[in-house]
XYZ file of C-alpha atoms in Angstrom:
650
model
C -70.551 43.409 21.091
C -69.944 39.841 21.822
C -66.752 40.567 24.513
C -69.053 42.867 26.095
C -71.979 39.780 25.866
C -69.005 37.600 27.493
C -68.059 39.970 30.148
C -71.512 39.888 30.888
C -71.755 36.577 31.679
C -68.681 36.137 33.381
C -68.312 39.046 35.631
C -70.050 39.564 39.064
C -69.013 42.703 40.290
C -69.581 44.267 43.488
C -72.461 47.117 44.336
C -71.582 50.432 43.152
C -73.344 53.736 44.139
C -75.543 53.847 40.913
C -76.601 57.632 42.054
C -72.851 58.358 41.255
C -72.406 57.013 38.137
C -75.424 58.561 36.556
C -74.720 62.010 37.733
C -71.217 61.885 36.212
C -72.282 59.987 33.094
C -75.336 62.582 31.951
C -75.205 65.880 31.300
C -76.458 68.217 28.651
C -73.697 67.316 26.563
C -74.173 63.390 27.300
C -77.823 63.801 26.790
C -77.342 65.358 22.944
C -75.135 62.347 22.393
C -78.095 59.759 23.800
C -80.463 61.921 21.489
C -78.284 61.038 18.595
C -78.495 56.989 19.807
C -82.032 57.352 19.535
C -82.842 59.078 16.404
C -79.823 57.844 13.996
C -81.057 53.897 13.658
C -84.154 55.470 13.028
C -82.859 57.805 9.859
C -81.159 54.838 8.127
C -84.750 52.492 8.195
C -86.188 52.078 4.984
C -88.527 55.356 4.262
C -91.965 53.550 4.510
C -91.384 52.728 8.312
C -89.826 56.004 9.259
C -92.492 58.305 10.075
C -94.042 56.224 12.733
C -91.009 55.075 14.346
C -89.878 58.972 14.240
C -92.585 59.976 16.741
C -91.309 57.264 18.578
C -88.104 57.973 18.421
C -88.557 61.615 19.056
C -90.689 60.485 22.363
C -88.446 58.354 24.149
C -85.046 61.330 22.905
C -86.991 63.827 24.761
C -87.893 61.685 27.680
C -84.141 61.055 28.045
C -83.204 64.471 27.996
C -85.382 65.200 30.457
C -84.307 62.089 33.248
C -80.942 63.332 32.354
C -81.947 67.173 33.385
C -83.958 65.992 36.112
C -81.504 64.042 37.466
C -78.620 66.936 37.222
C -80.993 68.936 39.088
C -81.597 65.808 41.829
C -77.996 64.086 42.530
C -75.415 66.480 40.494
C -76.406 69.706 42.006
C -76.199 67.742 45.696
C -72.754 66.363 44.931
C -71.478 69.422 43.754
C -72.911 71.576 47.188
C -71.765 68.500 49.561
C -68.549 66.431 47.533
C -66.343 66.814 50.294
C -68.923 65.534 53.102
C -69.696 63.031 50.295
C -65.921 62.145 49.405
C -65.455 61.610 53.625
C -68.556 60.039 54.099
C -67.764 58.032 51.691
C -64.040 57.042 52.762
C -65.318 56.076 56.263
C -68.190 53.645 55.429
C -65.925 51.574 53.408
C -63.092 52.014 56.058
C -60.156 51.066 53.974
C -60.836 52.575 50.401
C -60.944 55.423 48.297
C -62.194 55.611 44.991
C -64.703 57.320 42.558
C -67.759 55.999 40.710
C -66.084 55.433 38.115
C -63.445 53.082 39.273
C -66.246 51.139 40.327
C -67.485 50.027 36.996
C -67.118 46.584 36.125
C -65.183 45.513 32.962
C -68.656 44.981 31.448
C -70.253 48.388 32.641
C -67.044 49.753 31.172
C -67.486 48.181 27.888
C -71.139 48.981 27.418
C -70.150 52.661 28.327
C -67.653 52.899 25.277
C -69.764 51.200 22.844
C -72.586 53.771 23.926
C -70.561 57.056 23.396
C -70.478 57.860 26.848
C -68.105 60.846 27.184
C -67.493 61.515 30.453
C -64.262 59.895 31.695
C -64.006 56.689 32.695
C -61.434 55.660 35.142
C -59.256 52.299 34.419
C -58.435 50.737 37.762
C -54.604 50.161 38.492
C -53.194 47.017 35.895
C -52.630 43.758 38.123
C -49.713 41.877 37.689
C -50.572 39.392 35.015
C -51.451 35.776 36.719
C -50.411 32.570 35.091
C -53.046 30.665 34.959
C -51.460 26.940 35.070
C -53.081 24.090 36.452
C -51.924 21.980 38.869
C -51.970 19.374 36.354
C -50.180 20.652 33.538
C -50.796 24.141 32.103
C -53.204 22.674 29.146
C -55.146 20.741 31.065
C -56.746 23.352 33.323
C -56.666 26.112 30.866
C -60.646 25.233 30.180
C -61.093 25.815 33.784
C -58.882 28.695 34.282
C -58.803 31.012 31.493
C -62.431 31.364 31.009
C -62.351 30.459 27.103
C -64.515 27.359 28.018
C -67.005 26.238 24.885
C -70.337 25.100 26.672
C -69.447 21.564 25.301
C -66.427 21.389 27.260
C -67.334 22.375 30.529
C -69.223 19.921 32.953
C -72.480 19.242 33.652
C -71.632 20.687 37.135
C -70.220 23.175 39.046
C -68.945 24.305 42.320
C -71.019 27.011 42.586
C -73.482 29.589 40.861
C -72.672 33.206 40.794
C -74.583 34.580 44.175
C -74.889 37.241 46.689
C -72.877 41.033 46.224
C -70.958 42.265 48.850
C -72.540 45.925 50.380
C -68.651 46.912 50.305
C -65.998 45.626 48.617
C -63.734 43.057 50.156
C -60.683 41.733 49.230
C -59.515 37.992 50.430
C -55.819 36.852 49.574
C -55.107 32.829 49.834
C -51.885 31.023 50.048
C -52.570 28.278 48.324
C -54.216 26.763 45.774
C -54.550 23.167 46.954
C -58.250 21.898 48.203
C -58.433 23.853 50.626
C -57.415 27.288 49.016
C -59.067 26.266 46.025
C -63.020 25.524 47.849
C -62.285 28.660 50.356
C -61.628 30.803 46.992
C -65.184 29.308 45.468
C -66.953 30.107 48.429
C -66.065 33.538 48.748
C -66.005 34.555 45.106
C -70.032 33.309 44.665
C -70.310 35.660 47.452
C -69.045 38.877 45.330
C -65.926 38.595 47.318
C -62.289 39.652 45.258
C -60.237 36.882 45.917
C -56.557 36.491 44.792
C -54.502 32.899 45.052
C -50.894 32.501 45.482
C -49.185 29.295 44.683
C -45.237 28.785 45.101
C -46.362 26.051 42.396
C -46.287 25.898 38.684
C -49.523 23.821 39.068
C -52.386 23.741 41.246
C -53.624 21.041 43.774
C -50.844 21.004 46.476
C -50.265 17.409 47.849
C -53.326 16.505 45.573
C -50.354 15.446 42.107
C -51.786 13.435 39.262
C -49.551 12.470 36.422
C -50.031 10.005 33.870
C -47.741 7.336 32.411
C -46.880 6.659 28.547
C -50.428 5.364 27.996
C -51.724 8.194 29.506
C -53.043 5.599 32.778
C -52.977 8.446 35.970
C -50.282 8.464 38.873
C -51.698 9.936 42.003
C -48.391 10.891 43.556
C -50.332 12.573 46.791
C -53.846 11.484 47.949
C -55.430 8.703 46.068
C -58.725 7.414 48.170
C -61.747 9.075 48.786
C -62.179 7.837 52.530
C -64.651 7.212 55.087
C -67.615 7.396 51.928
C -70.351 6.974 54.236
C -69.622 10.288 55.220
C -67.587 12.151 52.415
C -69.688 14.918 50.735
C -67.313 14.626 47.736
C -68.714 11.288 46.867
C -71.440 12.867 45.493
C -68.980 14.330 42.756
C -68.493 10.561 41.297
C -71.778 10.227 39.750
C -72.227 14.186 38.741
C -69.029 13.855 37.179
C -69.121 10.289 35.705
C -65.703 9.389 37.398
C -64.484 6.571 37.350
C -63.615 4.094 40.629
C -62.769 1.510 42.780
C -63.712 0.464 46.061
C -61.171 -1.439 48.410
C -63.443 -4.330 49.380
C -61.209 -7.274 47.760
C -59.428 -8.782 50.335
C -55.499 -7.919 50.639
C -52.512 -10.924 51.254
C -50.344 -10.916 54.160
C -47.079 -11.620 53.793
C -43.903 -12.157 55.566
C -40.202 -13.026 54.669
C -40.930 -16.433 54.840
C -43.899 -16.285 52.419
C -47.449 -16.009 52.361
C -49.007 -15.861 55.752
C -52.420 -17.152 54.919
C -55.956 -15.814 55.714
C -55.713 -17.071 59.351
C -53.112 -14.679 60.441
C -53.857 -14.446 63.772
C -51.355 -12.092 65.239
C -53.485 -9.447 62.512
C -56.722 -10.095 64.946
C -54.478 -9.832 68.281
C -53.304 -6.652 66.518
C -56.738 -5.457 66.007
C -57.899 -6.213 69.389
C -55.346 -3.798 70.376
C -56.876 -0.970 68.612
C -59.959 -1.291 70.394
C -58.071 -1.717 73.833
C -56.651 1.616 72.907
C -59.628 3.027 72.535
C -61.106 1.880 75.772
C -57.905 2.226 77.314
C -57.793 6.316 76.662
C -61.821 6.474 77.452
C -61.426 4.924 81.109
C -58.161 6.291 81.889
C -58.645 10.073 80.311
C -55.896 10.868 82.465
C -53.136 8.592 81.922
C -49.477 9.452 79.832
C -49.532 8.927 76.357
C -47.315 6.139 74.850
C -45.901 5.247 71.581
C -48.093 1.839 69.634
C -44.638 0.258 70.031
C -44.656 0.266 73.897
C -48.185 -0.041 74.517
C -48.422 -3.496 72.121
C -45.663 -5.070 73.989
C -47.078 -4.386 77.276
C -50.459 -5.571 75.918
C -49.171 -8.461 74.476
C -47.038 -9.671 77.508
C -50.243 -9.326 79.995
C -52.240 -10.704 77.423
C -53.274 -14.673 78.861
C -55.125 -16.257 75.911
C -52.676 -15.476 73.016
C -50.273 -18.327 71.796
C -46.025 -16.966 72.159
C -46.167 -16.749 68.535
C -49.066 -14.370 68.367
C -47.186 -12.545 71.122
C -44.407 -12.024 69.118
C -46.244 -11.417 65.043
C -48.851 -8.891 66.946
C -46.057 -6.064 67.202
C -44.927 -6.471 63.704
C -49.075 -6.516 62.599
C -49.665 -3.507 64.538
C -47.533 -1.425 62.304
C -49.813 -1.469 59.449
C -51.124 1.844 61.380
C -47.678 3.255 59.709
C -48.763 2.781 56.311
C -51.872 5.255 57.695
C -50.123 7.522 59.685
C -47.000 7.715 57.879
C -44.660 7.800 60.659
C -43.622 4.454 62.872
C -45.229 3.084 65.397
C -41.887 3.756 67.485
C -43.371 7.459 66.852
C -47.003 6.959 66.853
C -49.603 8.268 69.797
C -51.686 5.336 71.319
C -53.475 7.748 72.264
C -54.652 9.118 69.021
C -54.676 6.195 67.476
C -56.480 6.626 64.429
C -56.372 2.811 63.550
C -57.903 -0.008 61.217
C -60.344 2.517 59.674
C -63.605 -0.049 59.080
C -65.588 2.653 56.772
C -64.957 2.048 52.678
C -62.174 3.624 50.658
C -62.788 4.442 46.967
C -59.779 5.057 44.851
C -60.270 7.638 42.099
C -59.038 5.366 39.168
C -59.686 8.573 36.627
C -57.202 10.550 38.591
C -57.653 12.850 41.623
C -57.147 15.761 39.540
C -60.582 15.390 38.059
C -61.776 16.523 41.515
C -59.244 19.655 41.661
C -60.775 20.690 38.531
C -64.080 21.131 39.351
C -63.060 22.622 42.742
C -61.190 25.029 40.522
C -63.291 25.485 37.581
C -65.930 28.139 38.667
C -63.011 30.497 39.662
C -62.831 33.915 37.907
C -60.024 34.814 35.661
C -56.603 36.096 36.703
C -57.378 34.608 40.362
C -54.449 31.969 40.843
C -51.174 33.571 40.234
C -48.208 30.655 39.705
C -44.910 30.289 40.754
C -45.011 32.977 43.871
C -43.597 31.453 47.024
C -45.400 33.159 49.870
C -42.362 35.076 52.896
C -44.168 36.909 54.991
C -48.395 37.253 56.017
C -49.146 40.782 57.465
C -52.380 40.419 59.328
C -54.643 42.407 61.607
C -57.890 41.769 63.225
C -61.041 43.590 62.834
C -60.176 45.390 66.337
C -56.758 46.086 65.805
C -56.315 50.129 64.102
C -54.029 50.021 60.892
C -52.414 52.799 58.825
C -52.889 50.765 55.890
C -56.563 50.851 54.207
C -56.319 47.066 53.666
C -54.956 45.797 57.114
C -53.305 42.521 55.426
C -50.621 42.499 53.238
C -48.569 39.240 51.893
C -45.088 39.326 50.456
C -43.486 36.778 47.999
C -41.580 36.194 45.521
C -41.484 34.639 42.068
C -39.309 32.212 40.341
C -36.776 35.149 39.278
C -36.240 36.412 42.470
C -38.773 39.310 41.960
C -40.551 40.547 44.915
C -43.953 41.567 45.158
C -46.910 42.953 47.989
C -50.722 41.384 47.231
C -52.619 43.732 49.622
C -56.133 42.869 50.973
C -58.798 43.169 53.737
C -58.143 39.532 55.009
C -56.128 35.909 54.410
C -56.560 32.824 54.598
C -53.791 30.245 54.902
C -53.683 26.710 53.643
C -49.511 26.382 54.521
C -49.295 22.665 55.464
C -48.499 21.823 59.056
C -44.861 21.281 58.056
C -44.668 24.805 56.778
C -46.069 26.206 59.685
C -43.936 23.959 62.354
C -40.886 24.828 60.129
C -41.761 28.324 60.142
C -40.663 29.128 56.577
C -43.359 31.902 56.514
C -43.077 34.387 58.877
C -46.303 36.014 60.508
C -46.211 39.639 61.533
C -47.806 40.451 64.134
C -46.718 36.550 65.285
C -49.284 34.192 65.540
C -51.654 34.431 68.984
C -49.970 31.945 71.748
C -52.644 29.372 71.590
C -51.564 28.899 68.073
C -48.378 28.879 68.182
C -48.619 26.225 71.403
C -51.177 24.402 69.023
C -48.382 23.889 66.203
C -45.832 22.627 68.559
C -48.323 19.800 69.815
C -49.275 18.629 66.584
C -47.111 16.751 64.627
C -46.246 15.773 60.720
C -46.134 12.580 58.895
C -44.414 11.362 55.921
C -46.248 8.852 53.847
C -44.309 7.888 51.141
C -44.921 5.704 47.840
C -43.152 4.488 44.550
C -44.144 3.258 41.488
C -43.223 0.528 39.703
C -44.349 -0.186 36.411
C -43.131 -3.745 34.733
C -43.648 -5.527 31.722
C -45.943 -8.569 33.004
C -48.205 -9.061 36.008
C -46.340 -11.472 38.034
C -48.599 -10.484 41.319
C -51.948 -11.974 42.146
C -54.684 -10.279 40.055
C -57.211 -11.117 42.448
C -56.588 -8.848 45.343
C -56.175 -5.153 45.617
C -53.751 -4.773 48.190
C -50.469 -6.874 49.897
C -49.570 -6.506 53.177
C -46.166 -7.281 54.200
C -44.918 -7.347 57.707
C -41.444 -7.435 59.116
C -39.787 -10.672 61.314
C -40.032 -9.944 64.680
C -36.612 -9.372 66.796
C -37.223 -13.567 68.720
C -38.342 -14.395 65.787
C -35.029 -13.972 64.143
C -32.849 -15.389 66.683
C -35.024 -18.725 66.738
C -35.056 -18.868 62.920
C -31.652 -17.823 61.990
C -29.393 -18.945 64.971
C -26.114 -20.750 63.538
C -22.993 -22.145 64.253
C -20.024 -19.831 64.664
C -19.235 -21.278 61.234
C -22.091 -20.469 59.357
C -22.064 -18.119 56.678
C -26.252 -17.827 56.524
C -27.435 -14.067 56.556
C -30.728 -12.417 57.819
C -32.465 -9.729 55.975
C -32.072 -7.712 59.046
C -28.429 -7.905 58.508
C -28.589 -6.890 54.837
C -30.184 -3.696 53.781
C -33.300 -4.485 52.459
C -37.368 -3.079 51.988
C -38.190 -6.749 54.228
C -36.892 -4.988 57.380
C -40.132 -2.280 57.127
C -43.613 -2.881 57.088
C -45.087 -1.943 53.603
C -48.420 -1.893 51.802
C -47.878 -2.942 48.100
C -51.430 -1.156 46.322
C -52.331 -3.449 43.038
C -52.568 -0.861 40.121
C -53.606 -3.531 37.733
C -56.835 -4.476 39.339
C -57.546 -0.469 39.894
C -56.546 0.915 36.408
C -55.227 -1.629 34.480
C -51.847 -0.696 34.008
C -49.261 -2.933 35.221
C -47.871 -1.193 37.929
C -47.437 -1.864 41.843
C -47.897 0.983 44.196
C -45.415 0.489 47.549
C -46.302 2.814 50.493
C -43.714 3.144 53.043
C -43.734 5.160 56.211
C -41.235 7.338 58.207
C -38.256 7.012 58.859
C -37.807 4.931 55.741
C -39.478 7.855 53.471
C -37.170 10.540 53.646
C -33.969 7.464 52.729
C -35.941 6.189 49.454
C -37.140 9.771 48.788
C -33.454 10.611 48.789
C -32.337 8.322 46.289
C -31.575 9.491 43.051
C -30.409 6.210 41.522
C -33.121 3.772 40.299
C -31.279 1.106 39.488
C -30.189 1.150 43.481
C -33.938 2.512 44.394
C -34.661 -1.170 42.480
C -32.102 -3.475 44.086
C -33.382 -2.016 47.366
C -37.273 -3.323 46.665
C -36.590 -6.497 44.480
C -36.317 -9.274 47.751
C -40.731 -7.619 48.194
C -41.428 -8.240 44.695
C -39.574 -11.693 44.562
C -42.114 -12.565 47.759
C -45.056 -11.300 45.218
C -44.635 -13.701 42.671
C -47.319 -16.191 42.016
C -44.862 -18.603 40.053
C -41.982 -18.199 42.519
C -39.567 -20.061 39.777
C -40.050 -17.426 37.375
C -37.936 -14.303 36.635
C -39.468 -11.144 37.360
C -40.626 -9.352 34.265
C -38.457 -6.375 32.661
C -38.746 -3.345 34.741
C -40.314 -0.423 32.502
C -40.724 2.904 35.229
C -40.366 4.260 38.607
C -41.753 6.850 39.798
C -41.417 8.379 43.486
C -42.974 10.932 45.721
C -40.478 13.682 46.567
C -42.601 15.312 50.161
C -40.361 14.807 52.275
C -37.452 16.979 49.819
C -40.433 19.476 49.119
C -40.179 22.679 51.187
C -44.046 23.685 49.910
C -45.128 20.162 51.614
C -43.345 21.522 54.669
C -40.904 18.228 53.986
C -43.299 15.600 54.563
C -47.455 14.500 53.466
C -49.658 15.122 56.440
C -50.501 15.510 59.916
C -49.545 12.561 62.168
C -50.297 12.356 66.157
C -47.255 11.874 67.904
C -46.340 10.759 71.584
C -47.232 13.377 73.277
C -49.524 15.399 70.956
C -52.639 17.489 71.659
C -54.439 18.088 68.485
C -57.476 19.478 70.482
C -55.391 22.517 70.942
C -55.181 23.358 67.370
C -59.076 23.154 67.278
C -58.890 24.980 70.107
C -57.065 28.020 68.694
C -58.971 27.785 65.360
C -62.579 28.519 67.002
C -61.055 30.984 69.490
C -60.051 32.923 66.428
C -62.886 32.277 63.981
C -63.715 36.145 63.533
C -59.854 36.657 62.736
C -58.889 38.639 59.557
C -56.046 35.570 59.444
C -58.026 32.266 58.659
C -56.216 28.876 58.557
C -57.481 25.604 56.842
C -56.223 22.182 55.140
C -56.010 18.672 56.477
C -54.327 19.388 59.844
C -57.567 22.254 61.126
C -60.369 19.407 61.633
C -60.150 16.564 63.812
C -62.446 14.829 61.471
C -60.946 13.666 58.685
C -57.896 15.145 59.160
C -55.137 14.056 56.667
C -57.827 13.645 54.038
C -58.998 15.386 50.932
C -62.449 15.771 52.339
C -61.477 17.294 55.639
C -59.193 19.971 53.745
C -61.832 20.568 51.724
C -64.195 21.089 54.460
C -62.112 23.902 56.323
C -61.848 25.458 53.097
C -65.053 26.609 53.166
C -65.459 26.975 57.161
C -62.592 29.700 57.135
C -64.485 31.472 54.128
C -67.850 31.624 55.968
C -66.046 32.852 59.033
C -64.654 35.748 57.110
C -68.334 36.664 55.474
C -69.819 36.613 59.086
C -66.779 38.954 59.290
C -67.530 41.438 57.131
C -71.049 40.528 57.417
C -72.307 38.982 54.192
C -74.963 36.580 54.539
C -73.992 33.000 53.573
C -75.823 31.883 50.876
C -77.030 28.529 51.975
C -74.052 26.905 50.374
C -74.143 23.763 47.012
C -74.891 20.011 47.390
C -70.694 19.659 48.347
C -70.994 22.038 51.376
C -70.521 20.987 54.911
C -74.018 21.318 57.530
């Protein structure tokens, strides 16, 4: 009795033609049994109370034997005369199904069926390949939200969703995907009675969302890190429901370059900002005019500029390419147009971990729904329009970690493939996608932010300020610093391989979490080089002139190195070989948009960081087209949305 209590409570399953089930369920035969039910608790009472609960009993026996008759005579007799019609009927409202009453029954209406004696045959619906249910964080840690053995003391005090609305027919939604975006689109639909199935080419779940922890069990966010733009990010509202813990950015970070510190009054940083809004303005006025890359537009701006001194001339360049450390790609590379720069809104860093908030995106899933370790081939898709042989027009092929191949069939998808996958096209689409997508993809381009972690013995660093900015010398700068005689053996760090030659952002771990580790962001082309690298001591030699520059006692060693740890994106074929969307030279994100809403009522629905032009590249704008493709597919197949949870987008 208490799994059929539990299936209960955790199954939602969708309408079923009740008329169905009770004619096949009672007959003469299944009435005598429900007879028995009634009367035999009564025999065993103790012989005092029997006679009065026998008239009872006897009442409510022969009323059941005689809904049972009356109902043979009502809906039995009727299927038997008109089955066929029925069966057909049947087969064309749902469109792309066949099955009996039976097949309909829940798990739980199953159970209750066998613990009642109910003889008439009860269909089991074809097995599923088992899922495994591993988290993106390690298989243990997501078990509580995955495998539905949760105690009541374990779970939350909130969740991503309540169990809601039933579907009039069944549908059946397959995602690629079990990152943010996959994960919220899956919650969405499944409180909607919706069957939902998740592939992951993963052993974990979360995509570019990676938390691991360190010896002392401090967390690593290997992908995203920052909740941004917090005015305006619904998942905010998960830090106090969820009692996370977290920092916001508002210490204010050093600037360095190779000559030292470069002191609050850096004023080729405001030159560089005054750019930014002359981009802006710029792009507004002249709507029409080519797009350029941040490199050639500052030195144009700079060279017309008549109130800057020649040395804020030359440092504004080399300021300007703190955009990289946003965009992850070079300002060489970078769109002035789209320049998404000097973000002024908040940034909280999740000093708990990120994964806290993949959990509780996860956590209200059903069981079995993310299957592991299946890298996605091919998505067979059809829209509503377009006539199919199959019952379920979409069909996606993968494989596992053996080799093994395997179909997931369903009325619909929805992929969350990064950009990188999709410009790489290491899933093929059949039919191919529409030509405004495919257009889209090749005008909308992919970054590669990269970090590493360092982890020492000591704090050597400034434990007053969260971040450390470090810019490269300028081209004139170096001939006017380092010009020598023709005997001269002095070097420049441009002439020696070295981290000085990039512009970095150096994140302070110790004033975040504690632990006494640096953070260094770098940007493309410089990524996929230290991604490379498989040998730390040379990963090491490569960063030590930066940390040397860090130092707050410049005469002292630096501390015993403990750890590194580096991101691996731009090796990662699931990451589509980099982190996230970056505007180019030459892109037009608006197309992507574009092709999205012109194919909202698609069976094929797309989402993750690169389908919103707000907040694109972050957690909260994956998130949010998560859910948009999931209500486009209820309009779809027309189940009304049911208002949504306090996380949901307007």
């Amino acid at each position: 009795m208490d799994n059929v209590l539990e299936d209960m409570e955790r199954e939602s399953s969708g309408k079923y033609d009740w008329k169905h089930i009770v004619a096949h369920s009672f007959g003469i035969q299944n009435a005598a049994h429900y007879f028995g039910i009634t009367i035999g608790p009564i025999l065993i009472l103790p012989i005092p109370s029997r006679s009065g609960l026998a008239a009872i009993g006897l009442l409510l026996a022969g009323l059941s034997f005689g809904i049972a008759l009356l109902w043979i005579w009502l809906v039995k007799g009727e299927d038997v005369s008109n089955s066929a019609e029925n069966e057909s009927e049947m087969d064309h409202r749902l469109g792309y199904r066949t099955f009996t009453a039976h097949s309909r029954m829940s798990n739980c209406q199953r159970n209750m069926a066998q613990l009642y004696h109910i003889t008439s045959r009860i269909c089991e619906s074809p097995p599923k390949e088992p899922s495994n249910l591993g988290s993106g964080l390690g298989e243990d840690d997501v078990s509580i939200s995955l495998s539905g053995k949760t105690s009541a003391d374990e779970m939350p005090a909130i969740k991503a969703g309540n169990p809601g609305l039933e579907p009039e027919e069944e549908v059946k939604v397959i995602i690629v995907g079990a990152g943010i975006a996959g994960l919220r689109a899956a919650s969405v639909l499944q409180r909607h009675g919706v069957e939902v199935v998740v592939l992951e080419g993963r052993d974990r779940i979360g995509g570019r969302i990676h938390t691991t922890r360190n010896e002392q069990g401090v967390p690593r966010d290997i992908g995203a890190a920052w909740l941004h733009e917090t005015s305006q990010n619904r998942l905010v509202k998960l830090i106090s429901s969820l009692k996370l813990d977290y920092y916001y950015d508002d210490g204010l970070p050093l600037y360095y370059t190779e000559q030292g510190r470069a002191g609050a009054q850096f004023k080729a940083k405001k030159v560089a900002d005054e750019f930014a809004d002359h981009c802006e303005w710029f792009y507004d006025t002249h709507p029409d005019a080519p797009d350029q890359s941040v490199s050639d537009f500052i030195n144009k701006f700079v060279q017309e500029h008549e109130l800057i001194t020649n040395d804020e001339r030359m440092w504004a360049p080399m300021a300007v390419k703190e955009v990289e450390l946003w965009l992850g790609t070079s300002t060489e590379f970078s769109s002035s147009k789209h320049l998404s720069y000097f973000i002024t809104e908040r940034n909280l860093y999740m000093k708990g971990g990120y994964d806290n908030i993949v959990k509780w995106t996860a956590e209200s899933l059903k069981p079995n729904t993310i299957t592991l370790n299946h890298i996605v081939d091919r998505i067979s898709w059809a829209d509503a329009q377009t006539p199919c042989d199959s019952r379920q027009p979409c069909a996606v092929e993968c494989h596992d970690i053996h080799g093994e191949l395997s179909t997931f069939q369903g009325d619909a998808v929805i992929s969350t493939l990064p950009l990188g996958v999709l410009r790489h096209g290491l899933v093929a689409f059949e039919p191919s996608l529409p030509d405004d997508m495919q257009h889209a993809l090749t005008k909308f381009s992919y970054g590669a932010l990269g970090k590493v972690f360092f982890e020492f013995a000591d704090v050597f660093w400034s434990k007053d300020n969260d971040q450390f900015m470090y810019y490269p010398t300028p081209p004139l700068a170096v001939e006017d610093l380092y010009s020598t005689s023709a005997g001269s053996d002095s070097s420049h760090s441009s002439e020696v391989d070295s981290i000085l030659n990039y512009a970095t952002v150096t994140i302070n771990l110790w004033i975040m979490t504690g632990s006494k580790e640096l953070c260094v962001q770098v940007a493309e082309p410089l990524t996929q080089r230290i991604e490379a690298m498989t040998d730390k001591r040379a990963l090491y030699k490569f960063f030590e002139p930066l940390f040397r520059l860090l130092r707050t006692e410049p005469y002292k060693a630096l501390p015993r190195l403990l750890n590194i740890e580096t991101t691996k994106w731009t090796q990662d074929p699931l990451a589509g070989f980099g982190s996230y969307s970056a505007d180019k030279v030459g892109d037009e994100p608006e197309l992507m948009m574009d092709a999205l809403e012109n194919h909202k009522d698609s069976r094929l629905q797309f989402a993750g960081e690169h389908c919103t032009m707000v907040a694109n590249g972050c957690v909260h704008g994956a998130f949010a087209t998560g859910e948009t493709a999931a209500r486009n597919l209820l309009r779809t197949f027309n189940i009304e949305y049911d208002g949504g949870d306090f996380v949901s987008i307007a």
